[in-house]
Amino acid sequence: MADSVDAGLRRTITLPQALSISFHQIVGGGVIALTGAAIAITGTGAPVAYLMAALTVILCSIPYAAVGSALPVTGARYSYAARLIGPSAGYLTMLLAVIVTTQLSLMALTAAEYVHALAPSIPVAPFALGLLTLFFVANLVQISFSNRLGLVLAGIMLIAFGAYAITGMKQVRWSAVTEVAPNGVGQLLAAAALLTFATNGGTYVAEMGREMKRPGRDIPLAIIGGTAAAAILYFLMALPSVAILPVSETAGQPMTVVAKHILSSGWFAFFVLGGAVVSVIGHINALMMAATRPVLAAIGDGWFPRRAGALNRHGSPHWLLFGLYLIGIGPVLGGFSIEALAGAASIAEIVALAVIITASLRLRKRFPAEEAAAPFRLRPVLHRVLVGIGLCVLGVEAWVLGKQLTTSIAVALVAWLAGGLVWWVVRRKRVNRLGFEGETQAPAAVAAAARSGPGAAEDAG
C-alpha cells in the first residue's frame, strides 16, 4: 500500500514551511512567468484576470482542503481520487499530475530569460538546464535542507517584489485601467483560465501530508492562506505592469521591461535576482519536493514496480526524482515556448482538480470517522454548492484553453494519455489483485494522522 512505500519519508514540515511551499508554488508560476502572456491576451484587464483566477482556485481549494484535513496522505493528487472513487480515478489524476510537472521547464526557462535580460551574455537554454540539475541534486541530498532554504528565499523574494509594487504604484496611470475587459469578455476569461495554473500551486502542499507535523490543521491553512496572499501580491504587481508603459510594449514581455523603467540599476538587479529568479527557484524547489508524491502513492497501490519508488539514505525517491528531472529538461531541449507549456499544464491541472473536488463529495460516506475528526470541515450544503460552482468554472476554463492549444502540444498530450491507457490495461488486474478497487477503509496510518499531530502516522504503522 501507499503507506508502506512512503514509510521512510520524514515528518519534518512545520506550518511556516508548509506556507512557504504553498506560496512559492503559486508565485513562481504566476506573476513572473505569465504576466506578459496575460497582458497579451486581455491587455489592461490582467489585474482583474488574476483576481478572477484566484477566486476560482480558492473556491475549488476549499473542498480540496477539507479532504486534506481529514486524510493527510502522500501524493494527494493520486490518493484522494483513489481512496474516494477508486484506483483508476487516482491513476488518471496521477497521469495529469505528471503533465503538470512540465512546468519545471516553464520555470527554468523563465528564470533564464530574466537572467538573460540582466546579463545578455548568459545563454537561456544552458542556464535553464543548469538550474534544473542543481535542484535535482539538492532534493536528492535532503528534503529538510530544501524546506529551510524555502523560508529564506521567501523573505528575499518579498523584499524584491515589494520594491517593484511600491515603486510602481506611485507611477501608475490610473486612466489606463478604466476598462475591465478592453479586449472583450472572452479574452478576459481566456487570461483568467491561463492564470488558473498560475494561482493553483498551493494545493501541492497536500502532496506531503505524511511529512507534516500537524497536517490536519496545516494543509487547509497553507492552501487557502498561501493562495490568498499570492493573489494580493499578484494584483499589486499586475497594476504597474499594465498601467505605466503602453500595453504594446509589455504584452508578451517579461516584467523586466517595466522594472527597468521604474527601478534604479541596483534595485533592478535585485528585482531580477532576488525577486524573479528567487521566486522561480522556490517554485522549482517546491515542485521537486512535491511532484514525485502522486507517483509514489500509485506505486504503493501496484500501478508501477515497487523498486521505482525506492528511497535513498536521505529519504528521497531517487528514481522518481530522476524521471522528474528528465521531464523537466525535455521541453527545454525541445524548444517549447513558455506559453505552450503553461497551456498544457493548465488544462491538466484543471481536469485533475475537477476530479478531486468531485471525489471530495464522497468523503463523509467513505471516511465518516476521519471527516468528523478533521480540524477543517464543511457543511454538506455548502460543500455541494462549492463543488458545483467550481466544476462549472473549471469546465469553461478548460474549453477556453483547449481552443488555444498548439498542434504539437495537443499531439504530445494525446500521446501521453494514450500511453497511459495502455499501461492502465496492463496493470489494472494487478491493482485489483492487491484489493484496492472499491476500497472503503482508510489505511491505519492515514486515519491516525488525521486524528493526531506529530508522530501519529509512525505509531499507527
Short mmCIF file of C-alpha atoms in Angstrom, two decimals:
data_model
loop_
_atom_site.label_atom_id
_atom_site.label_comp_id
_atom_site.label_asym_id
_atom_site.label_seq_id
_atom_site.Cartn_x
_atom_site.Cartn_y
_atom_site.Cartn_z
CA MET A 1 0.00 0.00 0.00
CA ALA A 2 1.00 3.59 -0.34
CA ASP A 3 1.70 3.90 3.36
CA SER A 4 4.39 1.18 3.31
CA VAL A 5 6.09 2.70 0.30
CA ASP A 6 6.30 6.15 1.91
CA ALA A 7 7.19 4.88 5.38
CA GLY A 8 10.73 6.23 5.03
CA LEU A 9 9.58 9.81 4.50
CA ARG A 10 10.20 12.07 7.49
CA ARG A 11 7.56 14.13 9.34
CA THR A 12 9.51 17.39 9.49
CA ILE A 13 7.39 20.03 7.73
CA THR A 14 6.01 22.75 10.03
CA LEU A 15 3.28 25.32 9.31
CA PRO A 16 5.72 28.10 8.27
CA GLN A 17 7.46 25.65 5.93
CA ALA A 18 4.11 24.49 4.52
CA LEU A 19 3.06 28.10 3.89
CA SER A 20 6.42 28.73 2.22
CA ILE A 21 5.98 25.71 -0.06
CA SER A 22 2.44 26.78 -0.95
CA PHE A 23 3.40 30.42 -1.55
CA HIS A 24 6.42 29.54 -3.67
CA GLN A 25 4.43 27.08 -5.78
CA ILE A 26 1.98 29.84 -6.66
CA VAL A 27 4.19 32.89 -7.04
CA GLY A 28 6.94 31.29 -9.10
CA GLY A 29 4.41 30.06 -11.63
CA GLY A 30 2.36 33.20 -11.91
CA VAL A 31 3.34 36.81 -11.67
CA ILE A 32 6.83 36.21 -13.03
CA ALA A 33 6.16 33.63 -15.73
CA LEU A 34 2.76 34.61 -17.11
CA THR A 35 2.05 38.31 -16.55
CA GLY A 36 3.32 39.21 -20.02
CA ALA A 37 1.24 36.43 -21.58
CA ALA A 38 -1.88 37.61 -19.72
CA ILE A 39 -1.34 41.19 -20.89
CA ALA A 40 -1.03 39.95 -24.47
CA ILE A 41 -4.44 38.26 -24.14
CA THR A 42 -6.51 40.80 -22.22
CA GLY A 43 -4.43 43.99 -22.09
CA THR A 44 -5.07 46.13 -19.03
CA GLY A 45 -7.57 43.53 -17.80
CA ALA A 46 -4.68 41.39 -16.50
CA PRO A 47 -5.03 42.50 -12.82
CA VAL A 48 -8.72 41.59 -12.85
CA ALA A 49 -7.89 38.28 -14.57
CA TYR A 50 -5.55 37.47 -11.68
CA LEU A 51 -8.31 38.13 -9.16
CA MET A 52 -10.78 36.01 -11.14
CA ALA A 53 -8.30 33.15 -11.34
CA ALA A 54 -7.50 33.34 -7.63
CA LEU A 55 -11.20 33.37 -6.69
CA THR A 56 -11.78 30.26 -8.82
CA VAL A 57 -8.87 28.47 -7.21
CA ILE A 58 -9.92 29.40 -3.68
CA LEU A 59 -13.48 28.15 -4.32
CA CYS A 60 -12.12 24.83 -5.59
CA SER A 61 -9.41 24.65 -2.93
CA ILE A 62 -11.87 24.74 -0.02
CA PRO A 63 -13.25 21.22 -0.76
CA TYR A 64 -9.68 20.12 -1.55
CA ALA A 65 -8.50 21.44 1.81
CA ALA A 66 -11.36 19.66 3.61
CA VAL A 67 -10.17 16.33 2.22
CA GLY A 68 -6.57 17.20 3.10
CA SER A 69 -7.54 17.96 6.67
CA ALA A 70 -9.35 14.63 7.07
CA LEU A 71 -6.97 12.42 5.08
CA PRO A 72 -3.37 13.69 5.12
CA VAL A 73 -1.55 11.38 2.72
CA THR A 74 1.44 11.16 0.45
CA GLY A 75 0.58 12.01 -3.16
CA ALA A 76 -2.76 13.74 -2.66
CA ARG A 77 -3.43 14.11 -6.38
CA TYR A 78 -3.44 10.33 -6.66
CA SER A 79 -4.56 9.27 -3.19
CA TYR A 80 -7.68 11.43 -2.85
CA ALA A 81 -9.23 10.21 -6.10
CA ALA A 82 -8.06 6.63 -5.49
CA ARG A 83 -9.47 6.40 -1.97
CA LEU A 84 -12.70 8.31 -2.59
CA ILE A 85 -13.61 7.00 -6.08
CA GLY A 86 -11.23 4.15 -6.94
CA PRO A 87 -7.64 3.47 -8.04
CA SER A 88 -8.45 4.01 -11.71
CA ALA A 89 -9.56 7.57 -10.96
CA GLY A 90 -6.37 8.04 -8.95
CA TYR A 91 -4.33 6.72 -11.85
CA LEU A 92 -5.93 9.34 -14.14
CA THR A 93 -5.14 12.21 -11.77
CA MET A 94 -1.59 10.88 -11.40
CA LEU A 95 -1.13 10.94 -15.20
CA LEU A 96 -2.42 14.50 -15.27
CA ALA A 97 -0.14 15.47 -12.38
CA VAL A 98 2.86 14.27 -14.37
CA ILE A 99 1.79 16.51 -17.27
CA VAL A 100 1.66 19.44 -14.86
CA THR A 101 5.30 18.82 -13.90
CA THR A 102 6.33 20.11 -17.33
CA GLN A 103 6.07 23.45 -15.56
CA LEU A 104 9.61 22.68 -14.36
CA SER A 105 10.72 23.63 -17.86
CA LEU A 106 8.50 26.71 -17.81
CA MET A 107 10.03 27.89 -14.54
CA ALA A 108 13.62 27.19 -15.58
CA LEU A 109 13.15 29.00 -18.90
CA THR A 110 11.52 31.95 -17.13
CA ALA A 111 14.46 32.29 -14.74
CA ALA A 112 16.88 32.03 -17.64
CA GLU A 113 15.10 34.76 -19.60
CA TYR A 114 15.19 37.15 -16.64
CA VAL A 115 18.89 36.50 -16.04
CA HIS A 116 19.49 36.98 -19.76
CA ALA A 117 17.77 40.39 -19.52
CA LEU A 118 20.22 41.36 -16.78
CA ALA A 119 23.27 39.75 -18.41
CA PRO A 120 22.70 39.19 -22.16
CA SER A 121 25.87 37.11 -22.45
CA ILE A 122 24.27 34.29 -20.42
CA PRO A 123 22.51 31.85 -22.79
CA VAL A 124 18.93 30.91 -21.91
CA ALA A 125 18.78 27.13 -22.51
CA PRO A 126 22.09 26.18 -20.79
CA PHE A 127 21.19 28.28 -17.74
CA ALA A 128 17.76 26.61 -17.53
CA LEU A 129 19.33 23.15 -17.74
CA GLY A 130 21.88 24.02 -15.06
CA LEU A 131 19.17 25.29 -12.73
CA LEU A 132 17.14 22.09 -13.07
CA THR A 133 20.24 19.99 -12.47
CA LEU A 134 21.13 21.97 -9.33
CA PHE A 135 17.78 21.39 -7.67
CA PHE A 136 17.60 17.78 -8.78
CA VAL A 137 20.82 17.17 -6.85
CA ALA A 138 19.68 19.30 -3.88
CA ASN A 139 16.49 17.27 -3.47
CA LEU A 140 18.40 14.02 -3.78
CA VAL A 141 20.54 15.00 -0.82
CA GLN A 142 17.99 16.02 1.81
CA ILE A 143 14.46 17.42 1.71
CA SER A 144 14.81 19.18 5.09
CA PHE A 145 17.56 21.37 3.64
CA SER A 146 15.17 22.41 0.88
CA ASN A 147 12.46 23.32 3.42
CA ARG A 148 14.75 25.68 5.38
CA LEU A 149 16.06 27.21 2.18
CA GLY A 150 12.49 27.95 1.08
CA LEU A 151 11.86 30.19 4.11
CA VAL A 152 14.97 32.27 3.36
CA LEU A 153 14.09 32.59 -0.31
CA ALA A 154 10.56 33.74 0.53
CA GLY A 155 11.85 36.67 2.56
CA ILE A 156 14.25 37.80 -0.18
CA MET A 157 11.55 37.49 -2.82
CA LEU A 158 9.03 39.56 -0.88
CA ILE A 159 11.51 42.43 -0.47
CA ALA A 160 12.22 42.48 -4.22
CA PHE A 161 8.56 42.22 -5.24
CA GLY A 162 7.57 44.79 -2.62
CA ALA A 163 10.04 47.26 -4.11
CA TYR A 164 8.55 46.70 -7.57
CA ALA A 165 4.96 47.08 -6.36
CA ILE A 166 5.53 50.13 -4.12
CA THR A 167 7.67 51.98 -6.65
CA GLY A 168 5.36 51.06 -9.50
CA MET A 169 2.14 52.09 -7.76
CA LYS A 170 3.50 55.63 -7.47
CA GLN A 171 3.79 55.81 -11.26
CA VAL A 172 0.56 54.08 -12.28
CA ARG A 173 -1.53 55.92 -14.88
CA TRP A 174 -4.97 55.21 -13.43
CA SER A 175 -6.67 56.41 -16.59
CA ALA A 176 -5.13 53.39 -18.35
CA VAL A 177 -7.05 50.85 -16.25
CA THR A 178 -10.59 52.17 -16.52
CA GLU A 179 -11.73 49.22 -18.71
CA VAL A 180 -12.02 45.80 -17.08
CA ALA A 181 -12.07 43.90 -20.37
CA PRO A 182 -10.57 46.12 -23.10
CA ASN A 183 -10.15 43.16 -25.48
CA GLY A 184 -13.57 41.67 -24.74
CA VAL A 185 -15.04 39.40 -22.08
CA GLY A 186 -13.89 36.29 -23.94
CA GLN A 187 -10.26 37.37 -23.81
CA LEU A 188 -10.60 38.26 -20.14
CA LEU A 189 -11.90 34.74 -19.46
CA ALA A 190 -9.07 33.26 -21.52
CA ALA A 191 -6.49 35.15 -19.46
CA ALA A 192 -8.16 34.10 -16.21
CA ALA A 193 -8.16 30.48 -17.40
CA LEU A 194 -4.45 30.62 -18.18
CA LEU A 195 -3.73 32.20 -14.81
CA THR A 196 -5.60 29.42 -13.01
CA PHE A 197 -2.42 27.43 -13.47
CA ALA A 198 -0.50 30.36 -12.00
CA THR A 199 -2.65 30.54 -8.87
CA ASN A 200 -3.34 26.85 -8.22
CA GLY A 201 0.08 25.79 -6.96
CA GLY A 202 -0.94 26.00 -3.31
CA THR A 203 -2.67 22.62 -3.44
CA TYR A 204 0.69 20.96 -3.99
CA VAL A 205 1.41 21.22 -0.29
CA ALA A 206 -1.17 18.45 0.24
CA GLU A 207 1.14 16.07 -1.62
CA MET A 208 3.30 15.95 1.51
CA GLY A 209 0.59 15.35 4.12
CA ARG A 210 2.50 12.42 5.60
CA GLU A 211 5.58 14.63 6.02
CA MET A 212 3.83 17.37 8.03
CA LYS A 213 3.87 17.56 11.78
CA ARG A 214 0.22 18.73 12.05
CA PRO A 215 -1.34 18.04 8.64
CA GLY A 216 -5.00 18.29 9.66
CA ARG A 217 -4.54 21.92 10.62
CA ASP A 218 -1.69 22.96 8.34
CA ILE A 219 -2.94 21.71 4.94
CA PRO A 220 -6.06 23.96 4.85
CA LEU A 221 -4.14 26.94 6.25
CA ALA A 222 -1.32 26.54 3.73
CA ILE A 223 -3.59 26.01 0.71
CA ILE A 224 -6.11 28.80 1.36
CA GLY A 225 -3.73 31.20 3.12
CA GLY A 226 -0.98 30.79 0.53
CA THR A 227 -3.41 31.34 -2.36
CA ALA A 228 -4.99 34.44 -0.81
CA ALA A 229 -1.59 36.00 -0.02
CA ALA A 230 -0.32 35.32 -3.52
CA ALA A 231 -3.48 36.80 -5.09
CA ILE A 232 -2.94 40.10 -3.26
CA LEU A 233 0.68 40.20 -4.37
CA TYR A 234 -0.31 39.39 -7.96
CA PHE A 235 -2.80 42.24 -8.11
CA LEU A 236 -0.36 44.78 -6.65
CA MET A 237 2.30 43.79 -9.17
CA ALA A 238 -0.02 43.45 -12.16
CA LEU A 239 -1.29 47.03 -11.89
CA PRO A 240 2.10 48.68 -12.54
CA SER A 241 2.79 46.09 -15.22
CA VAL A 242 -0.19 47.26 -17.31
CA ALA A 243 -0.56 50.92 -16.37
CA ILE A 244 2.87 52.55 -16.61
CA LEU A 245 4.10 51.73 -20.10
CA PRO A 246 1.82 51.25 -23.14
CA VAL A 247 0.39 47.74 -23.39
CA SER A 248 2.04 47.37 -26.79
CA GLU A 249 5.43 47.47 -25.03
CA THR A 250 4.60 44.99 -22.24
CA ALA A 251 2.37 42.40 -23.96
CA GLY A 252 4.14 39.07 -24.13
CA GLN A 253 7.24 40.52 -22.48
CA PRO A 254 8.88 39.73 -19.12
CA MET A 255 8.34 42.14 -16.26
CA THR A 256 11.90 43.38 -16.65
CA VAL A 257 10.59 45.82 -19.29
CA VAL A 258 8.65 47.75 -16.64
CA ALA A 259 11.16 47.08 -13.86
CA LYS A 260 13.97 48.65 -15.85
CA HIS A 261 11.79 51.73 -16.40
CA ILE A 262 10.82 52.31 -12.74
CA LEU A 263 13.76 50.97 -10.70
CA SER A 264 17.33 52.15 -10.27
CA SER A 265 20.06 49.91 -11.68
CA GLY A 266 20.79 48.41 -8.26
CA TRP A 267 17.16 47.69 -7.45
CA PHE A 268 16.61 46.37 -10.96
CA ALA A 269 19.39 43.82 -10.45
CA PHE A 270 17.92 42.90 -7.07
CA PHE A 271 14.45 42.53 -8.62
CA VAL A 272 15.78 40.15 -11.26
CA LEU A 273 17.98 38.06 -8.96
CA GLY A 274 16.21 38.40 -5.60
CA GLY A 275 12.68 38.54 -6.99
CA ALA A 276 12.20 36.87 -10.34
CA VAL A 277 14.97 34.29 -10.14
CA VAL A 278 14.45 33.50 -6.45
CA SER A 279 10.68 33.07 -6.92
CA VAL A 280 11.24 30.67 -9.78
CA ILE A 281 13.93 28.82 -7.83
CA GLY A 282 11.49 28.46 -4.94
CA HIS A 283 8.86 27.12 -7.32
CA ILE A 284 11.25 24.57 -8.84
CA ASN A 285 12.42 23.54 -5.38
CA ALA A 286 8.87 23.09 -4.05
CA LEU A 287 7.77 21.21 -7.16
CA MET A 288 10.77 18.88 -6.96
CA MET A 289 9.72 18.10 -3.39
CA ALA A 290 6.03 17.51 -4.15
CA ALA A 291 5.72 16.20 -7.70
CA THR A 292 7.04 12.70 -7.05
CA ARG A 293 4.44 12.04 -4.34
CA PRO A 294 1.44 11.12 -6.56
CA VAL A 295 3.58 8.57 -8.42
CA LEU A 296 4.95 7.27 -5.11
CA ALA A 297 1.40 6.72 -3.90
CA ALA A 298 0.45 4.99 -7.18
CA ILE A 299 3.45 2.68 -6.79
CA GLY A 300 2.15 1.72 -3.37
CA ASP A 301 -1.12 0.61 -4.96
CA GLY A 302 0.64 -1.50 -7.58
CA TRP A 303 0.45 0.68 -10.68
CA PHE A 304 4.22 0.56 -11.10
CA PRO A 305 7.00 -1.75 -9.85
CA ARG A 306 7.82 -1.05 -6.21
CA ARG A 307 11.53 -0.60 -6.89
CA ALA A 308 10.66 2.55 -8.85
CA GLY A 309 9.71 4.20 -5.53
CA ALA A 310 12.87 3.24 -3.66
CA LEU A 311 14.17 5.85 -1.21
CA ASN A 312 17.86 6.68 -0.81
CA ARG A 313 19.60 7.09 2.55
CA HIS A 314 18.38 10.70 2.75
CA GLY A 315 14.75 9.63 2.41
CA SER A 316 14.35 10.90 -1.17
CA PRO A 317 12.77 8.83 -4.00
CA HIS A 318 15.82 8.99 -6.27
CA TRP A 319 14.42 7.14 -9.30
CA LEU A 320 11.29 9.26 -9.36
CA LEU A 321 13.34 12.44 -8.97
CA PHE A 322 15.45 11.36 -11.92
CA GLY A 323 12.30 10.81 -14.00
CA LEU A 324 11.06 14.24 -12.95
CA TYR A 325 14.38 15.73 -13.98
CA LEU A 326 14.08 14.18 -17.45
CA ILE A 327 10.55 15.59 -17.80
CA GLY A 328 11.91 18.99 -16.84
CA ILE A 329 14.80 19.11 -19.29
CA GLY A 330 12.88 17.57 -22.22
CA PRO A 331 10.86 20.65 -23.21
CA VAL A 332 13.91 22.88 -22.72
CA LEU A 333 15.87 20.77 -25.18
CA GLY A 334 12.81 20.58 -27.46
CA GLY A 335 12.47 24.35 -27.70
CA PHE A 336 8.86 24.65 -26.48
CA SER A 337 7.63 28.13 -25.60
CA ILE A 338 6.62 29.25 -22.11
CA GLU A 339 3.04 29.97 -23.29
CA ALA A 340 2.65 26.49 -24.84
CA LEU A 341 3.91 24.76 -21.69
CA ALA A 342 1.63 26.88 -19.50
CA GLY A 343 -1.41 25.99 -21.62
CA ALA A 344 -0.77 22.25 -21.42
CA ALA A 345 -0.09 22.38 -17.68
CA SER A 346 -3.21 24.49 -17.09
CA ILE A 347 -5.54 22.04 -18.84
CA ALA A 348 -4.08 19.05 -16.99
CA GLU A 349 -4.32 20.93 -13.68
CA ILE A 350 -7.95 21.92 -14.32
CA VAL A 351 -9.07 18.37 -15.16
CA ALA A 352 -7.23 16.87 -12.18
CA LEU A 353 -8.72 19.48 -9.86
CA ALA A 354 -12.21 18.78 -11.21
CA VAL A 355 -11.82 15.05 -10.49
CA ILE A 356 -10.56 15.66 -6.96
CA ILE A 357 -13.21 18.15 -5.89
CA THR A 358 -15.87 15.81 -7.29
CA ALA A 359 -14.33 12.99 -5.27
CA SER A 360 -14.45 15.18 -2.16
CA LEU A 361 -18.25 14.79 -2.11
CA ARG A 362 -17.74 11.14 -1.09
CA LEU A 363 -15.61 11.98 1.95
CA ARG A 364 -18.44 11.68 4.50
CA LYS A 365 -19.63 8.38 3.08
CA ARG A 366 -16.25 6.68 2.62
CA PHE A 367 -14.46 8.01 5.70
CA PRO A 368 -17.08 9.26 8.18
CA ALA A 369 -14.87 8.98 11.28
CA GLU A 370 -11.96 10.82 9.70
CA GLU A 371 -14.23 13.56 8.34
CA ALA A 372 -15.86 14.04 11.74
CA ALA A 373 -12.46 14.31 13.47
CA ALA A 374 -10.94 16.71 10.93
CA PRO A 375 -9.99 20.21 12.19
CA PHE A 376 -11.39 21.74 8.96
CA ARG A 377 -14.89 20.67 7.90
CA LEU A 378 -17.60 21.88 5.51
CA ARG A 379 -21.36 21.77 5.94
CA PRO A 380 -22.86 19.36 3.36
CA VAL A 381 -24.92 22.00 1.53
CA LEU A 382 -22.01 24.45 1.32
CA HIS A 383 -19.74 21.62 0.17
CA ARG A 384 -22.07 20.72 -2.72
CA VAL A 385 -22.52 24.36 -3.73
CA LEU A 386 -18.76 24.98 -3.82
CA VAL A 387 -18.15 21.86 -5.89
CA GLY A 388 -20.95 22.75 -8.33
CA ILE A 389 -19.67 26.29 -8.86
CA GLY A 390 -16.12 25.04 -9.14
CA LEU A 391 -16.95 22.44 -11.79
CA CYS A 392 -18.83 24.97 -13.90
CA VAL A 393 -15.98 27.47 -13.82
CA LEU A 394 -13.33 24.81 -14.45
CA GLY A 395 -15.33 23.48 -17.41
CA VAL A 396 -15.44 26.92 -19.04
CA GLU A 397 -11.73 27.44 -18.46
CA ALA A 398 -10.78 24.05 -19.91
CA TRP A 399 -12.86 24.77 -23.03
CA VAL A 400 -11.27 28.22 -23.48
CA LEU A 401 -7.73 26.85 -23.09
CA GLY A 402 -8.39 23.83 -25.29
CA LYS A 403 -9.20 26.08 -28.24
CA GLN A 404 -5.78 27.72 -27.94
CA LEU A 405 -3.59 24.61 -27.78
CA THR A 406 -0.90 24.34 -30.44
CA THR A 407 -0.86 21.23 -32.62
CA SER A 408 2.44 19.98 -31.21
CA ILE A 409 1.25 20.30 -27.60
CA ALA A 410 -2.10 18.65 -28.43
CA VAL A 411 -0.32 15.71 -30.09
CA ALA A 412 2.02 15.36 -27.10
CA LEU A 413 -0.92 15.34 -24.66
CA VAL A 414 -2.82 12.73 -26.68
CA ALA A 415 0.29 10.55 -26.98
CA TRP A 416 0.94 10.71 -23.24
CA LEU A 417 -2.65 9.82 -22.33
CA ALA A 418 -2.71 7.01 -24.93
CA GLY A 419 0.44 5.54 -23.45
CA GLY A 420 -1.09 5.84 -20.02
CA LEU A 421 -4.18 3.99 -21.22
CA VAL A 422 -2.07 1.11 -22.49
CA TRP A 423 -0.26 0.86 -19.15
CA TRP A 424 -3.60 1.02 -17.32
CA VAL A 425 -4.81 -2.02 -19.28
CA VAL A 426 -1.59 -3.89 -18.45
CA ARG A 427 -1.54 -3.10 -14.71
CA ARG A 428 -5.21 -2.85 -13.75
CA LYS A 429 -5.61 -6.54 -12.96
CA ARG A 430 -2.53 -6.39 -10.77
CA VAL A 431 -4.04 -3.50 -8.83
CA ASN A 432 -7.31 -5.40 -8.48
CA ARG A 433 -5.49 -8.42 -7.06
CA LEU A 434 -3.98 -6.16 -4.42
CA GLY A 435 -7.53 -5.40 -3.30
CA PHE A 436 -7.73 -1.67 -3.86
CA GLU A 437 -10.69 -1.49 -6.26
CA GLY A 438 -13.62 -0.29 -4.19
CA GLU A 439 -11.54 0.08 -1.01
CA THR A 440 -13.62 1.64 1.77
CA GLN A 441 -11.33 1.70 4.80
CA ALA A 442 -8.63 4.29 5.39
CA PRO A 443 -5.12 2.97 5.96
CA ALA A 444 -4.29 2.94 9.65
CA ALA A 445 -1.50 5.44 9.31
CA VAL A 446 -3.74 7.85 7.42
CA ALA A 447 -6.51 7.62 9.98
CA ALA A 448 -4.08 8.17 12.85
CA ALA A 449 -2.52 11.18 11.13
CA ALA A 450 -5.96 12.71 10.56
CA ARG A 451 -6.80 12.50 14.26
CA SER A 452 -3.48 13.42 15.79
CA GLY A 453 -0.39 15.52 15.46
CA PRO A 454 3.34 14.76 15.13
CA GLY A 455 4.33 11.12 15.12
CA ALA A 456 0.84 9.67 14.85
CA ALA A 457 1.37 8.03 11.49
CA GLU A 458 4.54 6.35 12.65
CA ASP A 459 2.79 4.97 15.71
CA ALA A 460 -0.09 3.68 13.62
CA GLY A 461 2.29 1.86 11.33
#
